Short mmCIF file of C-alpha atoms in Angstrom, two decimals:
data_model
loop_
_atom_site.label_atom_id
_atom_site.label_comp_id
_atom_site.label_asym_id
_atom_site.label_seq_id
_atom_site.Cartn_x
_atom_site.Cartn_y
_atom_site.Cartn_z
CA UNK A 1 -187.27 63.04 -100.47
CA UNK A 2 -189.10 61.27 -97.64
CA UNK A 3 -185.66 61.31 -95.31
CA UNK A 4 -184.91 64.85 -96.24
CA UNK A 5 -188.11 65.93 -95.13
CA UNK A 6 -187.76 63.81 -91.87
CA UNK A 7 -184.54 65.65 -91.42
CA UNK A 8 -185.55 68.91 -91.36
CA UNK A 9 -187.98 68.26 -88.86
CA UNK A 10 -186.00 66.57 -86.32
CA UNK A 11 -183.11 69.18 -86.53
CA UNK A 12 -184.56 71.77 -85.16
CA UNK A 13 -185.19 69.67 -82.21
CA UNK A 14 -182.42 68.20 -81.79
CA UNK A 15 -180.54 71.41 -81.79
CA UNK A 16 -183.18 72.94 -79.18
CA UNK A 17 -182.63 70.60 -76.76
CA UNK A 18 -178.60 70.51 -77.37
CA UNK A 19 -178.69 74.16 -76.87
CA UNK A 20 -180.73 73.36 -73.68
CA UNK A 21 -178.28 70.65 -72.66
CA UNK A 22 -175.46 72.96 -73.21
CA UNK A 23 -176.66 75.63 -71.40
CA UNK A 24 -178.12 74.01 -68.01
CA UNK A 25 -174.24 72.37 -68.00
CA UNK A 26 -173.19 75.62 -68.47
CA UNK A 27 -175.08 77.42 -65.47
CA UNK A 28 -174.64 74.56 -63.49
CA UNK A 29 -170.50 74.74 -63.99
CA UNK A 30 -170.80 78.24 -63.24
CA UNK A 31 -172.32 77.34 -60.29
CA UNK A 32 -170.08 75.37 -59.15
CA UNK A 33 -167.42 77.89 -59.87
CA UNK A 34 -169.45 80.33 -57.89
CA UNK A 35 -169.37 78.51 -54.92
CA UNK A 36 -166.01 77.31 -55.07
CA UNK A 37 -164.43 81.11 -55.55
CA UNK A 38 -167.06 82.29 -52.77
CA UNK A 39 -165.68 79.68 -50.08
CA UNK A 40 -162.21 80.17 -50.77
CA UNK A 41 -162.18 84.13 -51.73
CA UNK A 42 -165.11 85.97 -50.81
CA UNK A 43 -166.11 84.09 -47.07
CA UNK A 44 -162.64 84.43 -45.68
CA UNK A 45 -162.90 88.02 -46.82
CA UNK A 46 -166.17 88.71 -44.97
CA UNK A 47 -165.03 86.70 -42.10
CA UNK A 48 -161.56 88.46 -41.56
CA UNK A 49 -163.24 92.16 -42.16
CA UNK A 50 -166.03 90.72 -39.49
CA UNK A 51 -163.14 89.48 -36.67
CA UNK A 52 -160.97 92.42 -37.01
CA UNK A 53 -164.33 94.51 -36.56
CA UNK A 54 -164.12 93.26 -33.40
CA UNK A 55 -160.77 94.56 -32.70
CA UNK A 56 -158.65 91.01 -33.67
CA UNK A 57 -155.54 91.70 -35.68
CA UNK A 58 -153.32 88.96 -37.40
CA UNK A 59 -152.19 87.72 -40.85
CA UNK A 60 -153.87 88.93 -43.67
CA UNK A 61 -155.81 85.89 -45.73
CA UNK A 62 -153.98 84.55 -48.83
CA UNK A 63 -155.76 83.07 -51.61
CA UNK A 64 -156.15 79.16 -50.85
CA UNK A 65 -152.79 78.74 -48.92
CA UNK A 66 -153.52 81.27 -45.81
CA UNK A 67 -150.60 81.04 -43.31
CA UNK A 68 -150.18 76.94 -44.50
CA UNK A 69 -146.99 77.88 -46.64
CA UNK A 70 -145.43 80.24 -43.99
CA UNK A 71 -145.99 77.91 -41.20
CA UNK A 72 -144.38 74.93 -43.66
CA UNK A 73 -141.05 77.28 -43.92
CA UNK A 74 -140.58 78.41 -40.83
CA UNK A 75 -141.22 75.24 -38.85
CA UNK A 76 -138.48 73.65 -41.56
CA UNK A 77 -136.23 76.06 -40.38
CA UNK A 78 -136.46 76.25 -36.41
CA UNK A 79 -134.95 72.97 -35.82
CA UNK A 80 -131.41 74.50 -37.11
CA UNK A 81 -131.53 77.25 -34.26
CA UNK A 82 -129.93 75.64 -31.09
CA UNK A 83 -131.06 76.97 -27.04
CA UNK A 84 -129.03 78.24 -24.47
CA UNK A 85 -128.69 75.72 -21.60
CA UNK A 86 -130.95 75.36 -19.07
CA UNK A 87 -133.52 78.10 -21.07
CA UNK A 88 -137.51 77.05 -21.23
CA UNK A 89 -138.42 79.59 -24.16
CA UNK A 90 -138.95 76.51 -26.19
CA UNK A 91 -142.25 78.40 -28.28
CA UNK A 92 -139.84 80.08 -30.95
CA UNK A 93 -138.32 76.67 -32.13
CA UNK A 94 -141.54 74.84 -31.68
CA UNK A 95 -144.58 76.89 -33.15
CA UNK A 96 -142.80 79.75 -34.84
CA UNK A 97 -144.66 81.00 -36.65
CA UNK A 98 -147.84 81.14 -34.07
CA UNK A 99 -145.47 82.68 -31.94
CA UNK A 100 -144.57 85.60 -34.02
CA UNK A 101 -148.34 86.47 -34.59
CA UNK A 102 -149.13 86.32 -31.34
CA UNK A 103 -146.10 88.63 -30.31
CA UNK A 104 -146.96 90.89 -32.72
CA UNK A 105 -150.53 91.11 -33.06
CA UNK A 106 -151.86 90.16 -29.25
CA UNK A 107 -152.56 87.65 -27.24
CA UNK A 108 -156.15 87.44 -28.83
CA UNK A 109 -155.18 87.16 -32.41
CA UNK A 110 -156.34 85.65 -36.15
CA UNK A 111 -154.07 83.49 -38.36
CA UNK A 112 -155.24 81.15 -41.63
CA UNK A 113 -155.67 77.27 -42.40
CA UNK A 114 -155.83 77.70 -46.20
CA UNK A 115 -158.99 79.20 -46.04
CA UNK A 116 -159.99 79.00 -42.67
CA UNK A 117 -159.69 81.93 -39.97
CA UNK A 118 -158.15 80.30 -36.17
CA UNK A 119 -158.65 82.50 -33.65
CA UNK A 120 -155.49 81.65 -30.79
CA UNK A 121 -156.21 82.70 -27.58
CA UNK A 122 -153.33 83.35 -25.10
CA UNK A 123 -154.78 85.19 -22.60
CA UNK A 124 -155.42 82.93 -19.18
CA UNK A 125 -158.65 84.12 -18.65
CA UNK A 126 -159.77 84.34 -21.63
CA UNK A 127 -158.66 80.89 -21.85
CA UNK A 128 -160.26 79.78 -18.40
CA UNK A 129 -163.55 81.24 -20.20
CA UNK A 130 -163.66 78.85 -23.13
CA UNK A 131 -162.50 75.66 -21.30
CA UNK A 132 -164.60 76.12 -18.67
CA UNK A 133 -168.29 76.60 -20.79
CA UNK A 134 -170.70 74.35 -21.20
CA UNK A 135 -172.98 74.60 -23.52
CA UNK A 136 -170.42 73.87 -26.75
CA UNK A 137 -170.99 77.70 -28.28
CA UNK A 138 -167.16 78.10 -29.72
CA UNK A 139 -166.93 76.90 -33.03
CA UNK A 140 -163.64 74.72 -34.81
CA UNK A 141 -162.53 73.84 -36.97
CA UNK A 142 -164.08 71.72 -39.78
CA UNK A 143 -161.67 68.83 -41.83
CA UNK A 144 -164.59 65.88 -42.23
CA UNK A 145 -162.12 63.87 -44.00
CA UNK A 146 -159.69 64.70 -41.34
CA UNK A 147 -161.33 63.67 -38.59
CA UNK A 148 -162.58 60.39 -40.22
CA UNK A 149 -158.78 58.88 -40.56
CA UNK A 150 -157.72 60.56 -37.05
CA UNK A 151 -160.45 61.54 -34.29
CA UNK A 152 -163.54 63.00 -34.58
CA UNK A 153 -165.62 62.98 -31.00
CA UNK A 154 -166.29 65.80 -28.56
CA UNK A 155 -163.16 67.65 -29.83
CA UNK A 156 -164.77 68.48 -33.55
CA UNK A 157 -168.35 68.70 -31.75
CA UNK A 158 -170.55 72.12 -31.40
CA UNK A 159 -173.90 73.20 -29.67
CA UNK A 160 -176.17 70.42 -28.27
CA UNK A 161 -174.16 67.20 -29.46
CA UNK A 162 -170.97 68.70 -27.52
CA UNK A 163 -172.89 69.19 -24.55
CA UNK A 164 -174.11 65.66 -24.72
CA UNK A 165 -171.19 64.07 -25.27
CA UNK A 166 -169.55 66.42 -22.46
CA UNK A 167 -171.91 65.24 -20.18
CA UNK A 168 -171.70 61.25 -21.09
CA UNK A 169 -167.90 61.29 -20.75
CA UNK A 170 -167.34 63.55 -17.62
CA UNK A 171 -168.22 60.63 -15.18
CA UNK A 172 -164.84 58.97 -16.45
CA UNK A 173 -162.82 61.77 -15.10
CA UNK A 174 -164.62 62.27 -11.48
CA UNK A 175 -162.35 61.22 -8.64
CA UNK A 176 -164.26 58.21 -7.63
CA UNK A 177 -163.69 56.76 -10.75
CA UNK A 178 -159.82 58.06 -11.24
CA UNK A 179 -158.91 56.23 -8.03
CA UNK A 180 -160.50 52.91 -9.77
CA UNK A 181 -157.92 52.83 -12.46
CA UNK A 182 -154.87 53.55 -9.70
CA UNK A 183 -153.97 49.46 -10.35
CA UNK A 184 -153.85 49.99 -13.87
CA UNK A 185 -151.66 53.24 -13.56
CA UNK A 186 -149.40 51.25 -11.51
CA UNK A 187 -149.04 48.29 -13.16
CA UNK A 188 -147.92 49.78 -16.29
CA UNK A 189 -145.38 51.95 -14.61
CA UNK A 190 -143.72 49.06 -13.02
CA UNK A 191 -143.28 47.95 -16.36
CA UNK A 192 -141.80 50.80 -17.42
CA UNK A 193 -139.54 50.79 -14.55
CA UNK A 194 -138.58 47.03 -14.62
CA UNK A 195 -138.16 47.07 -18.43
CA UNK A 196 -135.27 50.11 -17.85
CA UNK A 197 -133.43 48.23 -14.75
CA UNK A 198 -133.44 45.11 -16.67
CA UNK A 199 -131.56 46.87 -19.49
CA UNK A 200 -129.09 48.70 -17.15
CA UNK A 201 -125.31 47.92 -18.20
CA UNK A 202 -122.34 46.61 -15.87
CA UNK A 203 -121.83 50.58 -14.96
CA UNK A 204 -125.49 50.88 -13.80
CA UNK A 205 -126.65 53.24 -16.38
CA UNK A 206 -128.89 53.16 -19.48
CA UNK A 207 -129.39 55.76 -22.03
CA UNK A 208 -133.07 55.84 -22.63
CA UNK A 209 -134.75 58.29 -25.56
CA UNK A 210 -137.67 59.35 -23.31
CA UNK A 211 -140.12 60.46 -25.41
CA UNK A 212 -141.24 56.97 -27.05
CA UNK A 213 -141.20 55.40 -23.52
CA UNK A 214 -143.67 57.54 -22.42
CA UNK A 215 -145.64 57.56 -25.64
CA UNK A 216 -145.65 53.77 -24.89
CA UNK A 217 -146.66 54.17 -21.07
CA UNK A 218 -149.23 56.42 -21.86
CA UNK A 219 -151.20 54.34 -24.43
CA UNK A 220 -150.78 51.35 -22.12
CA UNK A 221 -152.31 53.16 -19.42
CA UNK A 222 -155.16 54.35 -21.70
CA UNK A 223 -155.38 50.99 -22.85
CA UNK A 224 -156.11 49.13 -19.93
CA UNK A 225 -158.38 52.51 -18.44
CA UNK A 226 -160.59 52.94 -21.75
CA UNK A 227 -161.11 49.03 -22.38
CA UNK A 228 -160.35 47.44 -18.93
CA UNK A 229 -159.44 43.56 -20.00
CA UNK A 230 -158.83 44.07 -23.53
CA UNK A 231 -156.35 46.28 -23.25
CA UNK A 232 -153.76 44.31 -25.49
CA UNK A 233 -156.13 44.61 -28.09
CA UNK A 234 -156.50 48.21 -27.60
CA UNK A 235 -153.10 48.90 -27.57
CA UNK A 236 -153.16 47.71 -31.00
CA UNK A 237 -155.23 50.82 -31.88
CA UNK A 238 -152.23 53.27 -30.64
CA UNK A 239 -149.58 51.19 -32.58
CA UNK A 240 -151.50 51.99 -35.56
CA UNK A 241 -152.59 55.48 -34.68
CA UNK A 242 -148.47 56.18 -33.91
CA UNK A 243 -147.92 55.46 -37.78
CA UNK A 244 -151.25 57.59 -39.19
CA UNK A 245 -151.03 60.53 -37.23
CA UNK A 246 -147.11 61.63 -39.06
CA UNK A 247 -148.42 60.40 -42.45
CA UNK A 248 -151.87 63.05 -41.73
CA UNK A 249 -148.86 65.56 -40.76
CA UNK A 250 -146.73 65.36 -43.59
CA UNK A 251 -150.05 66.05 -45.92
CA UNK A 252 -151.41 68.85 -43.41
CA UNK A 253 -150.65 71.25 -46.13
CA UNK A 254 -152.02 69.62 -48.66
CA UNK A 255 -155.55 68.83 -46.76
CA UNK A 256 -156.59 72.67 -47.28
CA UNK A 257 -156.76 71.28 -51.63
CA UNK A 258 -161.10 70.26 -51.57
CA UNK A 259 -161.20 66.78 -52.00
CA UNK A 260 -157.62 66.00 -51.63
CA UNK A 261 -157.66 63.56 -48.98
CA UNK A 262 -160.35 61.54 -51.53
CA UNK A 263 -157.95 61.04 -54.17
CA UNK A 264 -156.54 57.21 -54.62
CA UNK A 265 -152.87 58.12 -53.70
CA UNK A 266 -150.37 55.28 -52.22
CA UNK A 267 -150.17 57.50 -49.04
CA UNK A 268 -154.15 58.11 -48.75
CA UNK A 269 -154.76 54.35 -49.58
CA UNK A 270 -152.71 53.14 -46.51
CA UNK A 271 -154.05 55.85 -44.26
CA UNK A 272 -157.73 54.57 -45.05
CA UNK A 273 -156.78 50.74 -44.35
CA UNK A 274 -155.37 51.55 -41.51
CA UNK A 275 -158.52 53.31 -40.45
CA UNK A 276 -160.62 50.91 -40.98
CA UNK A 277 -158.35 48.80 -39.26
CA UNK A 278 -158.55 50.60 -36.17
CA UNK A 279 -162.21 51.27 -36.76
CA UNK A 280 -162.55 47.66 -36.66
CA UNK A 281 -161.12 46.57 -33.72
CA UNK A 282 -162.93 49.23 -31.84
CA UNK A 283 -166.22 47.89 -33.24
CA UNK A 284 -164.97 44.53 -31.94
CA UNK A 285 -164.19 45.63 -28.37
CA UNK A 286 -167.90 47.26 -28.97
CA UNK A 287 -169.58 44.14 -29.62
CA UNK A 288 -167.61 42.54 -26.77
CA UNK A 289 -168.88 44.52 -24.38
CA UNK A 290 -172.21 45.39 -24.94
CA UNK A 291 -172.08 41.21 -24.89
CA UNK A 292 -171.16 40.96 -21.28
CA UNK A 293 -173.39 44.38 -20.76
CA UNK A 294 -176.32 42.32 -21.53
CA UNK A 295 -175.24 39.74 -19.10
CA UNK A 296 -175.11 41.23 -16.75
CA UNK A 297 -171.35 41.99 -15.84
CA UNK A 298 -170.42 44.74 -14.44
CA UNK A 299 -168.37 46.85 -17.05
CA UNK A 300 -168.46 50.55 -15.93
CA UNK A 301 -165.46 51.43 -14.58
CA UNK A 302 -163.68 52.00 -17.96
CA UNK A 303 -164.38 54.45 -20.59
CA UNK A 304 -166.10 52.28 -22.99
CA UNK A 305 -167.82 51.06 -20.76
CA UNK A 306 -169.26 54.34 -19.34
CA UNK A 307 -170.33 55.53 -22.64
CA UNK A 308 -172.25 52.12 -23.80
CA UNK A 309 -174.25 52.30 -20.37
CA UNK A 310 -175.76 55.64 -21.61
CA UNK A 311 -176.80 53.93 -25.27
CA UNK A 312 -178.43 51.17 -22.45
CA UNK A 313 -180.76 53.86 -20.19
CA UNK A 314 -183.42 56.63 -21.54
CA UNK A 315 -183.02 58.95 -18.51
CA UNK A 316 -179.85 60.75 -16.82
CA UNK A 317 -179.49 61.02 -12.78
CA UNK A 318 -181.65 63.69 -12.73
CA UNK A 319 -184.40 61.50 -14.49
CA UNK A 320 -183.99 64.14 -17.65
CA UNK A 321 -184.94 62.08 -20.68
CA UNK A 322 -181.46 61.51 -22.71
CA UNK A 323 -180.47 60.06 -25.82
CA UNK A 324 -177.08 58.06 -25.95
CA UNK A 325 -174.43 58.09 -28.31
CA UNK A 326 -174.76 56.10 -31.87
CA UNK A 327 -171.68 53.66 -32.00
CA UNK A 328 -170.91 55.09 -34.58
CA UNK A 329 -169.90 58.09 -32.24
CA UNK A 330 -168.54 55.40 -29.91
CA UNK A 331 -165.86 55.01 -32.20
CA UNK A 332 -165.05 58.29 -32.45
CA UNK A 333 -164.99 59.19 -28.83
CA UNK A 334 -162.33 55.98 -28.23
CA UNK A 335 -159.75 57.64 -30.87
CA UNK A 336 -159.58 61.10 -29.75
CA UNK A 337 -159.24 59.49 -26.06
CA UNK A 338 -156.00 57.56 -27.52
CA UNK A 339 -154.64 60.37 -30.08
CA UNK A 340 -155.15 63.10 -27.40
CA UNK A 341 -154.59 61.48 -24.36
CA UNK A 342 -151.29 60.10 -25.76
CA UNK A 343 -149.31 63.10 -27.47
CA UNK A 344 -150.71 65.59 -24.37
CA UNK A 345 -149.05 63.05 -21.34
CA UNK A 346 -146.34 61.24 -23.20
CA UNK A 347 -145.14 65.49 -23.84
CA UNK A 348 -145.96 66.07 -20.26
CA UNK A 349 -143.55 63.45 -19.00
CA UNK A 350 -141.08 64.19 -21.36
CA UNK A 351 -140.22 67.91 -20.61
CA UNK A 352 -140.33 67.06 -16.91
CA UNK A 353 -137.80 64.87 -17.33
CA UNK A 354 -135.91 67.10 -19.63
CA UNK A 355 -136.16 70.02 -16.88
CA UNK A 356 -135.36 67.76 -13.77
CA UNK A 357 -132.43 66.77 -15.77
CA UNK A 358 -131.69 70.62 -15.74
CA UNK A 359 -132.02 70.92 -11.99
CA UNK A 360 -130.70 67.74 -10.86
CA UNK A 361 -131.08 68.73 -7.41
CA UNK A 362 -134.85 69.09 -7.44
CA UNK A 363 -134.88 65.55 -8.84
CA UNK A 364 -132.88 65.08 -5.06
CA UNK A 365 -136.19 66.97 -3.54
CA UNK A 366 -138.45 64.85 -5.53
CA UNK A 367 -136.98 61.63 -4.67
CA UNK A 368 -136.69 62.01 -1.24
CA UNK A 369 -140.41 63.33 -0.38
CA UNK A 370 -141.71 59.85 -2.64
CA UNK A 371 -139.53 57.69 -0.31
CA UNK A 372 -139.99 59.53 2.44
CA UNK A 373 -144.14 59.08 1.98
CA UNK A 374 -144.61 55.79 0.50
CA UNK A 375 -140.73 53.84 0.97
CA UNK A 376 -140.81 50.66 -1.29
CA UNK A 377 -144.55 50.51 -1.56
CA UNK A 378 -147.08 50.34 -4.21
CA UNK A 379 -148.32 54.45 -4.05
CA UNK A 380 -151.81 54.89 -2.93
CA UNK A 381 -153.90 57.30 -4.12
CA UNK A 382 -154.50 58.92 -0.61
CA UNK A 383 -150.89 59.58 -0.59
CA UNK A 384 -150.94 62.13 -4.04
CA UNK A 385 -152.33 65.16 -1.64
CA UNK A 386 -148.93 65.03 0.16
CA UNK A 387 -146.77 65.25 -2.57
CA UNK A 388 -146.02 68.80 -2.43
CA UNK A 389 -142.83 68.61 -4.21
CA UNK A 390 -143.97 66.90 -7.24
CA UNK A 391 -146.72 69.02 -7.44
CA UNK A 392 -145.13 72.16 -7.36
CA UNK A 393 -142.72 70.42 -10.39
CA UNK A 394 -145.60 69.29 -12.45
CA UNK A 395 -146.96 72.35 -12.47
CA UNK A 396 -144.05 74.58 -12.92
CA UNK A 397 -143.56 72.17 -16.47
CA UNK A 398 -146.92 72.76 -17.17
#
C-alpha cells in the first residue's frame, strides 16, 4: 500500500520533467534544423536576390550542390576535346564551365560553391581595383577545415588582420630584398640545367615532361628564399604538400557536405597526418630561428625570417605601435607561400615553354639577346632591365 502510494506521487514527476526533457530536445533539434535549412536555402537566396540587385547575373543557386556538380561534369569532359595547333584559347578546356558563365552572363558575374555565391571578375580594371586595395574590404571565401590541411594566411584573411599581415609580408617582395635571393635563384636553376645535360642521350636530346621540373625548381627556389639554410628541410614541406593538394581536389565536391572533412575516412586520416607533418616541421624551422634570432644572427633576408622579426619589435618604421603575427599564423603564412607560389610559377614556366615551342624562332630571339647580354656568365640582376625580348615573351604568356 505504502509503494503504491509512493508511486503515484513520483509519477507525475517523473512524467513532468520527461515531457520537459522531450520537449527542450525537441526545440533544440528544431533549432538546429532551422539553422541548417537557413544557411543552405534561405541565405543563398537573400544573397543571390541582393547581388543581382546590383545588376550581377549568373547561375541560379541549387539546393546544397550550387554549380559543384556542373563544374564536376564538364571539367570530366574537356580533356576529350583536342586544340588546333599553335591556338592559345586554352580557357574552354581548362575552366569550362567558368568560362561559359562568364561568356554568357558578363565579365562581372555570380556562380555557386554548394552554397556559397563567387563573384568572378574579368574585367582588367575592375580587377586592378581589387588587387590593388589595401585595407582587406573584399570578402572570400570561407572552408576552415580547408584551409587548416592546405593554406590559410593572408589569402583567407579580411579587414584589419589582412592589412596586417599585408603589411608584415610586403618587405619580402621590395626590390632590395628580391636582388638578395638572386644566388639562390641561380643556384637552383643551374641545377635544373645541369641535371637535363647530364641526362642528354648520344643524339644530344632529352625528352623532358616540363611541368614537374618546374614544379620542382620552383619549390627549391622557395625553399631556400622562405627558410634561407634550411631549405632541404623545407623542401620537405612541398613534397608533402604535392601529394595533399590532389587528394583536397578529388574531395572538392564533397567539402561543400558540413562537417565532411571531420569524418574519420582513410583519405581524411592521411590528409590530417600529413598536416601535421608539415605543420611540424614548420614549427621546427620556427624554433630554429627564433634560436639564432635571439643570438643575435642576422636572419632577415628570408621570409621567415621577416615575419618572426615583427613578433620581436612593438613598433613599425613609422614608430606606429604594431602587434606581430601569433606562430600560429606563422605557419600559415609559410604554406600559402609554398602552395601558391608553386602551382602560379611552375604554370608560368610551363606555358612559356609550351608557346616558345610554338614559335621556335622567338626562342632564336630569346637566346640570342641572353648571350648577347650576359655570354657564359652567372646573370646579374642589373642585367634583367635589358632583357627586352624576354620580357615582351613573359608577358605575352601571361
Amino acid at each position: 500500500e505504502r509503494d503504491m502510494v509512493l508511486g503515484a506521487l513520483i509519477s507525475p514527476a517523473l512524467v513532468q520533467w520527461s515531457f520537459l526533457l522531450c520537449g527542450s530536445l525537441g526545440f533544440v533539434l528544431l533549432w538546429q534544423a532551422a539553422k541548417l535549412i537557413d544557411r543552405l536555402w534561405w541565405h543563398p537566396r537573400r544573397l543571390e536576390r541582393a547581388l543581382r540587385a546590383q545588376g550581377l547575373h549568373g547561375t541560379s543557386y541549387r539546393f546544397l550542390v550550387g554549380d559543384v556538380v556542373d563544374y564536376e561534369r564538364r571539367s570530366k569532359a574537356a580533356p576529350s576535346r583536342s586544340m588546333p595547333l599553335r591556338c592559345h584559347n586554352i580557357a574552354p578546356l581548362v575552366a569550362p564551365l567558368l568560362h561559359d558563365i562568364v561568356r554568357e552572363h558578363g565579365k562581372a558575374c555570380i556562380s555557386w560553391f554548394g552554397p556559397y555565391p563567387k563573384v568572378t571578375i574579368s574585367d582588367p580594371d575592375l580587377t586592378k581595383e581589387v588587387m590593388s586595395n589595401k585595407f582587406g574590404h573584399f570578402e572570400k571565401l570561407k572552408f576552415p577545415a580547408l584551409s587548416r590541411l592546405l593554406a590559410g594566411g593572408v589569402a583567407t584573411y579580411e579587414g584589419e588582420q589582412w592589412v596586417k599581415h599585408k603589411r608584415i609580408l610586403n618587405p619580402a617582395f621590395h626590390l632590395e630584398k628580391l636582388k638578395l635571393m638572386m644566388p639562390a635563384f641561380s643556384t637552383c636553376c643551374q641545377e635544373l640545367v645541369s641535371r637535363w645535360t647530364l641526362s642528354l642521350g648520344s643524339d644530344g636530346t632529352y625528352e623532358v615532361d616540363a611541368c614537374p621540373e618546374f614544379q620542382r625548381l620552383s619549390g627549391d627556389v622557395i625553399s631556400r628564399t622562405a627558410f634561407g639554410s634550411n631549405y632541404a628541410e623545407g623542401a620537405r614541406i612541398f613534397q608533402l604538400q604535392s601529394v595533399q593538394t590532389p587528394r583536397l581536389l578529388a574531395r572538392v565536391k564533397k567539402i561543400i557536405i558540413p562537417g565532411y572533412l571531420s569524418l574519420p575516412t582513410k583519405n581524411n586520416r592521411r590528409m590530417s597526418e600529413i598536416n601535421n607533418e608539415i605543420e611540424s616541421i614548420l614549427l621546427n624551422l620556427i624554433r630554429k630561428r627564433m634560436q639564432a634570432m635571439q643570438e643575435g644572427e642576422n636572419t632577415k633576408n628570408d621570409l621567415l625570417g621577416l615575419m618572426l622579426e615583427s613578433n620581436m619589435r612593438g613598433t613599425d618604421e613609422n614608430g606606429q605601435c604594431i602587434s606581430g603575427m601569433t606562430i600560429d599564423e606563422v605557419v600559415e603564412e609559410c604554406k600559402l607561400f609554398y602552395f601558391a607560389g608553386t602551382e602560379t610559377t611552375s604554370i608560368l614556366l610551363t606555358w612559356t615553354m609550351v608557346i616558345l615551342s610554338m614559335h621556335p624562332e622567338w626562342q632564336d630571339r630569346a637566346r640570342e639577346e641572353v648571350l648577347g647580354l650576359f655570354g657564359k656568365n652567372k646573370i646579374e640582376h642589373e642585367g634583367f632591365a635589358r632583357l627586352k625580348t624576354v620580357t615582351m615573351i613573359l608577358y605575352e604568356v601571361l
